[in-house]
PDB file of C-alpha atoms in Angstrom:
ATOM      1  CA  UNK H   1       0.000   0.000   0.000  1.00 91.00           C
ATOM      2  CA  UNK H   2       1.321   3.436  -0.867  1.00 93.00           C
ATOM      3  CA  UNK H   3      -0.071   6.948  -0.547  1.00 94.00           C
ATOM      4  CA  UNK H   4       1.038  10.573  -0.719  1.00 95.00           C
ATOM      5  CA  UNK H   5      -0.059  13.697   1.134  1.00 96.00           C
ATOM      6  CA  UNK H   6       0.672  17.291   0.132  1.00 95.00           C
ATOM      7  CA  UNK H   7       1.331  20.221   2.401  1.00 95.00           C
ATOM      8  CA  UNK H   8      -1.313  22.883   1.734  1.00 96.00           C
ATOM      9  CA  UNK H   9       0.116  25.618   3.970  1.00 95.00           C
ATOM     10  CA  UNK H  10       0.366  26.376   7.685  1.00 95.00           C
ATOM     11  CA  UNK H  11      -0.001  22.946   9.349  1.00 96.00           C
ATOM     12  CA  UNK H  12      -2.439  21.417   6.837  1.00 96.00           C
ATOM     13  CA  UNK H  13      -1.950  18.421   4.558  1.00 96.00           C
ATOM     14  CA  UNK H  14      -4.286  16.743   2.114  1.00 97.00           C
ATOM     15  CA  UNK H  15      -4.190  13.649   0.011  1.00 97.00           C
ATOM     16  CA  UNK H  16      -6.148  10.915  -1.625  1.00 96.00           C
ATOM     17  CA  UNK H  17      -6.158   7.463  -0.101  1.00 95.00           C
ATOM     18  CA  UNK H  18      -5.151   4.471  -2.236  1.00 95.00           C
ATOM     19  CA  UNK H  19      -8.857   3.631  -2.506  1.00 96.00           C
ATOM     20  CA  UNK H  20      -9.629   7.107  -3.907  1.00 95.00           C
ATOM     21  CA  UNK H  21     -10.995   8.987  -0.897  1.00 96.00           C
ATOM     22  CA  UNK H  22      -9.962  12.565  -0.171  1.00 96.00           C
ATOM     23  CA  UNK H  23      -8.461  13.183   3.241  1.00 96.00           C
ATOM     24  CA  UNK H  24      -7.562  16.433   5.002  1.00 97.00           C
ATOM     25  CA  UNK H  25      -5.415  16.816   8.106  1.00 97.00           C
ATOM     26  CA  UNK H  26      -4.602  19.924  10.107  1.00 98.00           C
ATOM     27  CA  UNK H  27      -3.523  21.020  13.551  1.00 97.00           C
ATOM     28  CA  UNK H  28      -5.583  22.916  16.097  1.00 95.00           C
ATOM     29  CA  UNK H  29      -5.503  26.703  16.034  1.00 96.00           C
ATOM     30  CA  UNK H  30      -3.613  26.654  19.355  1.00 94.00           C
ATOM     31  CA  UNK H  31      -0.720  24.849  17.671  1.00 92.00           C
ATOM     32  CA  UNK H  32      -0.527  26.856  14.462  1.00 94.00           C
ATOM     33  CA  UNK H  33      -3.176  25.175  12.357  1.00 96.00           C
ATOM     34  CA  UNK H  34      -6.517  26.388  11.098  1.00 96.00           C
ATOM     35  CA  UNK H  35      -8.598  23.368  12.116  1.00 96.00           C
ATOM     36  CA  UNK H  36      -9.331  22.636   8.440  1.00 96.00           C
ATOM     37  CA  UNK H  37      -9.076  18.873   8.806  1.00 96.00           C
ATOM     38  CA  UNK H  38      -8.857  15.977  11.213  1.00 97.00           C
ATOM     39  CA  UNK H  39      -5.867  15.517  13.482  1.00 97.00           C
ATOM     40  CA  UNK H  40      -3.702  12.499  12.637  1.00 96.00           C
ATOM     41  CA  UNK H  41      -4.381  11.103  16.122  1.00 95.00           C
ATOM     42  CA  UNK H  42      -8.137  11.385  15.526  1.00 96.00           C
ATOM     43  CA  UNK H  43      -7.693   9.404  12.324  1.00 97.00           C
ATOM     44  CA  UNK H  44      -5.785   6.761  14.252  1.00 96.00           C
ATOM     45  CA  UNK H  45      -8.755   6.362  16.626  1.00 96.00           C
ATOM     46  CA  UNK H  46     -11.118   6.120  13.657  1.00 97.00           C
ATOM     47  CA  UNK H  47      -8.808   3.596  12.000  1.00 97.00           C
ATOM     48  CA  UNK H  48      -8.770   1.337  15.049  1.00 97.00           C
ATOM     49  CA  UNK H  49     -12.550   1.565  15.464  1.00 97.00           C
ATOM     50  CA  UNK H  50     -13.143   0.922  11.757  1.00 97.00           C
ATOM     51  CA  UNK H  51     -10.739  -2.010  11.646  1.00 97.00           C
ATOM     52  CA  UNK H  52     -12.272  -3.818  14.607  1.00 97.00           C
ATOM     53  CA  UNK H  53     -15.788  -2.947  13.406  1.00 97.00           C
ATOM     54  CA  UNK H  54     -15.243  -4.457   9.970  1.00 97.00           C
ATOM     55  CA  UNK H  55     -13.746  -7.570  11.561  1.00 97.00           C
ATOM     56  CA  UNK H  56     -16.671  -7.986  13.959  1.00 97.00           C
ATOM     57  CA  UNK H  57     -19.315  -7.612  11.239  1.00 97.00           C
ATOM     58  CA  UNK H  58     -17.519 -10.198   9.078  1.00 97.00           C
ATOM     59  CA  UNK H  59     -17.039 -12.631  11.975  1.00 97.00           C
ATOM     60  CA  UNK H  60     -20.660 -12.349  13.105  1.00 97.00           C
ATOM     61  CA  UNK H  61     -21.784 -12.991   9.499  1.00 97.00           C
ATOM     62  CA  UNK H  62     -19.647 -16.151   9.442  1.00 97.00           C
ATOM     63  CA  UNK H  63     -21.392 -17.183  12.687  1.00 97.00           C
ATOM     64  CA  UNK H  64     -24.676 -16.689  10.785  1.00 97.00           C
ATOM     65  CA  UNK H  65     -25.710 -13.828  13.070  1.00 97.00           C
ATOM     66  CA  UNK H  66     -27.403 -10.747  11.646  1.00 95.00           C
ATOM     67  CA  UNK H  67     -26.323  -7.347  12.906  1.00 96.00           C
ATOM     68  CA  UNK H  68     -29.214  -4.876  12.696  1.00 97.00           C
ATOM     69  CA  UNK H  69     -27.233  -1.812  13.776  1.00 97.00           C
ATOM     70  CA  UNK H  70     -23.712  -1.117  14.982  1.00 97.00           C
ATOM     71  CA  UNK H  71     -21.892   1.885  16.397  1.00 96.00           C
ATOM     72  CA  UNK H  72     -18.501   2.069  18.027  1.00 96.00           C
ATOM     73  CA  UNK H  73     -17.425   4.672  20.560  1.00 96.00           C
ATOM     74  CA  UNK H  74     -13.676   4.709  21.123  1.00 96.00           C
ATOM     75  CA  UNK H  75     -11.703   6.661  23.682  1.00 95.00           C
ATOM     76  CA  UNK H  76      -7.944   6.825  23.779  1.00 95.00           C
ATOM     77  CA  UNK H  77      -5.799   8.059  26.647  1.00 95.00           C
ATOM     78  CA  UNK H  78      -2.517   9.702  25.771  1.00 95.00           C
ATOM     79  CA  UNK H  79       0.727  10.215  27.634  1.00 95.00           C
ATOM     80  CA  UNK H  80       1.302  13.735  28.918  1.00 96.00           C
ATOM     81  CA  UNK H  81       4.858  13.982  27.549  1.00 96.00           C
ATOM     82  CA  UNK H  82       6.020  13.846  23.934  1.00 95.00           C
ATOM     83  CA  UNK H  83       5.481  11.900  21.797  1.00 92.00           C
ATOM     84  CA  UNK H  84       2.118  11.855  23.640  1.00 93.00           C
ATOM     85  CA  UNK H  85       1.426   8.373  22.356  1.00 92.00           C
ATOM     86  CA  UNK H  86      -1.765   6.535  23.098  1.00 94.00           C
ATOM     87  CA  UNK H  87      -1.383   4.484  26.265  1.00 93.00           C
ATOM     88  CA  UNK H  88      -4.738   2.720  26.273  1.00 93.00           C
ATOM     89  CA  UNK H  89      -8.055   2.495  24.472  1.00 95.00           C
ATOM     90  CA  UNK H  90     -11.597   1.814  25.632  1.00 96.00           C
ATOM     91  CA  UNK H  91     -13.939   0.598  22.925  1.00 96.00           C
ATOM     92  CA  UNK H  92     -17.690   0.604  23.535  1.00 96.00           C
ATOM     93  CA  UNK H  93     -19.572  -1.546  21.041  1.00 96.00           C
ATOM     94  CA  UNK H  94     -23.257  -0.659  20.536  1.00 96.00           C
ATOM     95  CA  UNK H  95     -24.874  -3.541  18.677  1.00 97.00           C
ATOM     96  CA  UNK H  96     -28.457  -4.170  17.666  1.00 96.00           C
ATOM     97  CA  UNK H  97     -29.872  -7.545  16.785  1.00 95.00           C
ATOM     98  CA  UNK H  98     -30.225 -10.986  18.320  1.00 95.00           C
ATOM     99  CA  UNK H  99     -26.543 -11.323  19.168  1.00 97.00           C
ATOM    100  CA  UNK H 100     -25.534 -13.583  22.085  1.00 96.00           C
ATOM    101  CA  UNK H 101     -22.911 -11.903  24.275  1.00 96.00           C
ATOM    102  CA  UNK H 102     -20.539 -14.881  24.133  1.00 96.00           C
ATOM    103  CA  UNK H 103     -20.520 -14.753  20.311  1.00 97.00           C
ATOM    104  CA  UNK H 104     -19.914 -10.980  20.279  1.00 97.00           C
ATOM    105  CA  UNK H 105     -17.089 -11.338  22.813  1.00 97.00           C
ATOM    106  CA  UNK H 106     -15.562 -14.090  20.661  1.00 97.00           C
ATOM    107  CA  UNK H 107     -15.741 -11.791  17.609  1.00 97.00           C
ATOM    108  CA  UNK H 108     -14.043  -8.988  19.594  1.00 97.00           C
ATOM    109  CA  UNK H 109     -11.317 -11.376  20.758  1.00 97.00           C
ATOM    110  CA  UNK H 110     -10.693 -12.641  17.229  1.00 97.00           C
ATOM    111  CA  UNK H 111     -10.471  -9.075  15.940  1.00 96.00           C
ATOM    112  CA  UNK H 112      -8.003  -8.022  18.636  1.00 95.00           C
ATOM    113  CA  UNK H 113      -5.879 -11.167  18.716  1.00 95.00           C
ATOM    114  CA  UNK H 114      -5.877 -12.215  15.062  1.00 96.00           C
ATOM    115  CA  UNK H 115      -7.375  -9.944  12.428  1.00 97.00           C
ATOM    116  CA  UNK H 116      -7.165  -6.209  13.192  1.00 96.00           C
ATOM    117  CA  UNK H 117      -4.067  -4.992  11.353  1.00 95.00           C
ATOM    118  CA  UNK H 118      -4.401  -1.504  12.848  1.00 96.00           C
ATOM    119  CA  UNK H 119      -4.301  -2.854  16.411  1.00 95.00           C
ATOM    120  CA  UNK H 120      -1.329  -5.077  15.599  1.00 92.00           C
ATOM    121  CA  UNK H 121       0.487  -2.197  13.906  1.00 93.00           C
ATOM    122  CA  UNK H 122       0.112  -0.128  17.074  1.00 91.00           C
ATOM    123  CA  UNK H 123       1.927  -2.845  19.022  1.00 80.00           C
ATOM    124  CA  UNK H 124       4.603  -3.567  16.434  1.00 81.00           C
ATOM    125  CA  UNK H 125       8.255  -2.669  16.406  1.00 84.00           C
ATOM    126  CA  UNK H 126       8.055  -1.153  12.935  1.00 83.00           C
ATOM    127  CA  UNK H 127      11.215  -0.592  10.934  1.00 86.00           C
ATOM    128  CA  UNK H 128      11.310   2.814   9.254  1.00 84.00           C
ATOM    129  CA  UNK H 129      13.586   4.100   6.501  1.00 86.00           C
ATOM    130  CA  UNK H 130      13.570   7.362   4.577  1.00 91.00           C
ATOM    131  CA  UNK H 131      14.600   9.164   1.427  1.00 92.00           C
ATOM    132  CA  UNK H 132      14.780  12.897   0.726  1.00 88.00           C
ATOM    133  CA  UNK H 133      14.070  14.206  -2.775  1.00 91.00           C
ATOM    134  CA  UNK H 134      14.658  10.775  -4.284  1.00 91.00           C
ATOM    135  CA  UNK H 135      17.899  10.009  -2.410  1.00 93.00           C
ATOM    136  CA  UNK H 136      17.753   7.129   0.038  1.00 91.00           C
ATOM    137  CA  UNK H 137      18.930   8.197   3.472  1.00 91.00           C
ATOM    138  CA  UNK H 138      21.548   6.182   5.302  1.00 89.00           C
ATOM    139  CA  UNK H 139      21.239   7.643   8.788  1.00 86.00           C
ATOM    140  CA  UNK H 140      19.340   5.733  11.430  1.00 81.00           C
ATOM    141  CA  UNK H 141      16.011   7.295  12.343  1.00 84.00           C
TER     142      UNK H 141
END
């Protein structure tokens, strides 16, 4: 997967996702932005909620259970010091339909432990490299 974002001035960036959806990011006014788009950390919360939500719907379908409605509230706590990373998440699943709790819990467990690539990326020791203006960097980052 590959994507590109473009700086649009101040603290704002925009881009198009690999699947063709426009995305805008910006900082809060207090930090030099104009609040013209979502914060990257907000998108991370949405990504985690969306990833687990998609997994759960698919798993419940495989269990032959019909979801009549589904919302996810997610709250992330962040460290006070930089890099102010997320330290924990609370996910509240609001499901409608005849869905036995044990089956829903099993779907949540499978999402967290096996399928949700966003969750597993948050816990990964990810190797990162860089290039600047087409020249591959050789310094460790």
